[in-house]
Structure formats: structure tokens, C-alpha cells
Coordinates of N, CA and C in Angstrom, one line a residue:
D1 N 13.3 8.2 -3.2 CA 12.0 8.0 -4.7 C 12.5 7.1 -5.6
I2 N 11.3 7.1 -6.8 CA 12.1 6.8 -8.0 C 11.3 7.4 -9.4
K3 N 12.4 7.5 -10.1 CA 12.2 8.6 -11.3 C 12.0 7.3 -12.4
L4 N 10.1 7.5 -12.6 CA 9.6 6.6 -14.0 C 9.6 7.8 -15.2
I5 N 10.5 7.4 -16.2 CA 10.0 8.4 -17.2 C 9.0 7.6 -18.4
A6 N 8.0 8.5 -18.8 CA 7.3 8.2 -19.5 C 7.0 9.1 -20.6
N7 N 6.9 8.7 -21.8 CA 6.9 9.6 -23.1 C 7.3 11.0 -22.7
E8 N 8.5 11.3 -22.7 CA 9.2 12.1 -22.5 C 9.0 13.3 -20.7
H9 N 8.5 12.4 -20.3 CA 7.9 13.0 -19.2 C 8.4 12.3 -17.7
E10 N 8.5 12.7 -16.9 CA 9.0 12.4 -15.6 C 8.1 12.4 -14.0
Y11 N 8.6 11.3 -13.7 CA 7.3 11.4 -12.3 C 8.3 10.5 -11.3
L12 N 8.3 11.4 -10.4 CA 8.4 10.5 -8.8 C 7.6 10.3 -8.4
I13 N 8.5 8.5 -8.1 CA 7.0 8.0 -7.4 C 7.9 7.3 -5.9
S14 N 7.2 7.2 -4.7 CA 8.1 6.3 -4.1 C 8.0 5.0 -3.8
K15 N 9.0 4.1 -3.7 CA 9.1 2.6 -3.5 C 8.1 2.1 -3.4
E16 N 7.1 2.1 -2.0 CA 6.2 1.7 -1.8 C 5.0 1.6 -3.1
D17 N 4.6 2.8 -3.8 CA 3.7 2.9 -4.8 C 4.3 2.5 -6.0
Y18 N 5.9 2.9 -6.5 CA 6.5 1.8 -7.8 C 6.4 -0.1 -7.1
N19 N 6.5 -0.4 -6.0 CA 6.3 -1.9 -5.4 C 4.8 -2.7 -6.0
S20 N 3.9 -1.4 -5.9 CA 2.4 -1.9 -5.7 C 2.3 -1.3 -7.6
L21 N 3.3 -0.7 -8.6 CA 3.1 -0.7 -9.6 C 3.9 -1.7 -10.6
E22 N 4.9 -2.4 -9.7 CA 6.1 -2.7 -10.8 C 5.5 -4.0 -11.5
M23 N 4.6 -4.9 -10.9 CA 4.3 -5.9 -11.6 C 3.6 -5.5 -12.8
L24 N 3.0 -4.7 -13.0 CA 1.9 -3.9 -13.6 C 2.7 -3.0 -15.2
L25 N 3.8 -2.7 -14.4 CA 4.9 -2.1 -15.3 C 5.7 -3.1 -16.2
D26 N 5.8 -4.4 -15.0 CA 7.1 -5.7 -15.8 C 8.1 -4.7 -15.7
T27 N 9.0 -4.2 -14.6 CA 9.9 -4.0 -15.1 C 10.6 -4.3 -13.7
P28 N 12.2 -4.0 -14.0 CA 12.9 -4.6 -12.5 C 13.4 -4.1 -11.3
S29 N 13.5 -3.6 -10.5 CA 13.4 -2.4 -9.1 C 14.7 -1.8 -9.2
C30 N 14.3 0.0 -10.0 CA 15.5 0.4 -10.1 C 15.3 1.7 -9.8
D31 N 16.5 2.9 -10.0 CA 16.3 3.7 -9.4 C 15.5 4.9 -10.7
V32 N 15.8 4.9 -12.0 CA 15.4 5.2 -12.4 C 14.7 4.1 -13.7
V33 N 13.6 4.6 -14.2 CA 12.8 3.1 -14.8 C 12.7 4.4 -16.1
K34 N 13.0 3.5 -16.9 CA 12.5 3.9 -18.4 C 11.7 3.6 -19.3
M35 N 9.9 4.1 -19.6 CA 8.7 3.3 -20.0 C 9.6 3.3 -21.6
P36 N 9.2 2.1 -22.1 CA 9.3 2.2 -24.0 C 8.2 3.4 -24.9
K37 N 8.7 4.0 -25.4 CA 7.7 4.8 -26.3 C 6.7 4.7 -26.7
D38 N 6.2 3.1 -26.9 CA 5.3 2.4 -27.5 C 4.7 1.8 -26.0
I39 N 4.7 2.8 -25.3 CA 3.9 2.1 -23.7 C 2.5 2.0 -24.2
S40 N 2.1 1.3 -23.7 CA 0.5 0.8 -23.4 C -0.6 1.9 -22.9
E41 N -1.2 2.8 -23.5 CA -2.0 3.5 -23.3 C -3.1 3.4 -22.0
S42 N -3.2 2.3 -22.0 CA -3.7 2.1 -20.5 C -3.2 1.9 -19.1
I43 N -1.5 1.6 -19.9 CA -0.8 1.7 -18.2 C -0.8 3.4 -18.3
L44 N -0.2 4.2 -19.0 CA -0.4 5.5 -18.4 C -1.9 6.1 -18.4
K45 N -2.5 5.4 -18.3 CA -4.3 6.2 -17.9 C -4.2 6.3 -16.5
V46 N -3.2 3.8 -16.2 CA -3.2 4.1 -15.3 C -2.9 5.2 -14.1
I47 N -1.7 5.2 -14.5 CA -0.3 6.4 -13.5 C -0.9 7.6 -13.6
V48 N -1.3 8.2 -14.7 CA -1.7 9.4 -14.8 C -3.2 9.2 -13.8
S49 N -4.1 8.0 -13.7 CA -4.6 8.3 -12.8 C -4.5 8.3 -11.3
L50 N -3.2 7.6 -11.3 CA -2.5 7.7 -9.4 C -2.0 8.9 -9.7
I51 N -1.5 9.6 -10.5 CA -0.8 10.9 -10.2 C -2.1 11.9 -9.7
N52 N -2.6 11.8 -10.3 CA -4.4 12.7 -10.0 C -4.8 12.5 -8.9
Q53 N -4.5 10.9 -7.4 CA -4.9 10.8 -6.9 C -4.3 11.1 -5.8
G54 N -2.8 11.6 -6.2 CA -1.6 11.8 -5.3 C -0.4 10.9 -5.4
A55 N -0.6 10.0 -5.2 CA -0.2 8.4 -5.7 C 0.9 9.0 -6.1
L56 N 1.0 9.3 -7.5 CA 2.5 9.8 -7.6 C 2.3 11.4 -7.7
F57 N 3.9 11.7 -8.1 CA 4.2 12.9 -8.1 C 4.7 13.8 -9.7
F58 N 4.4 14.8 -10.2 CA 4.7 14.8 -11.4 C 6.0 15.9 -11.3
Q59 N 7.2 15.4 -11.4 CA 8.1 16.2 -11.1 C 8.4 17.6 -11.9

């Protein structure tokens, strides 16, 4: 699993889910992804949407 850190929240996501997010997030593949403080609201909404769908897991 990969840990996604956004606005002081941590999300654990599978490599498969991360790969589908990678282009959107524009980050290199790694185990810990720290999102910038000024991460766009639209990207966070997509992430939250995926979490609500059960595609991402909140730690």
C-alpha cells in the first residue's frame, strides 16, 4: 500500500489505485506521497470521492 498525505490527513491506497491517480496527482511513484498544502480542491474532491466509493482507505 501507499500512504497519501494531504492537508494533514493520511490515506492508504493500493498500488493499483495509486497508478490510476498518478497522472492526476502528477507525482512520482513512491511509498509516501505528500500532497502540497495548496493542493487543488478539485483533486481533493476526487480523492474524497474515491474514498467514499471504497476505492481509497482512510487510515
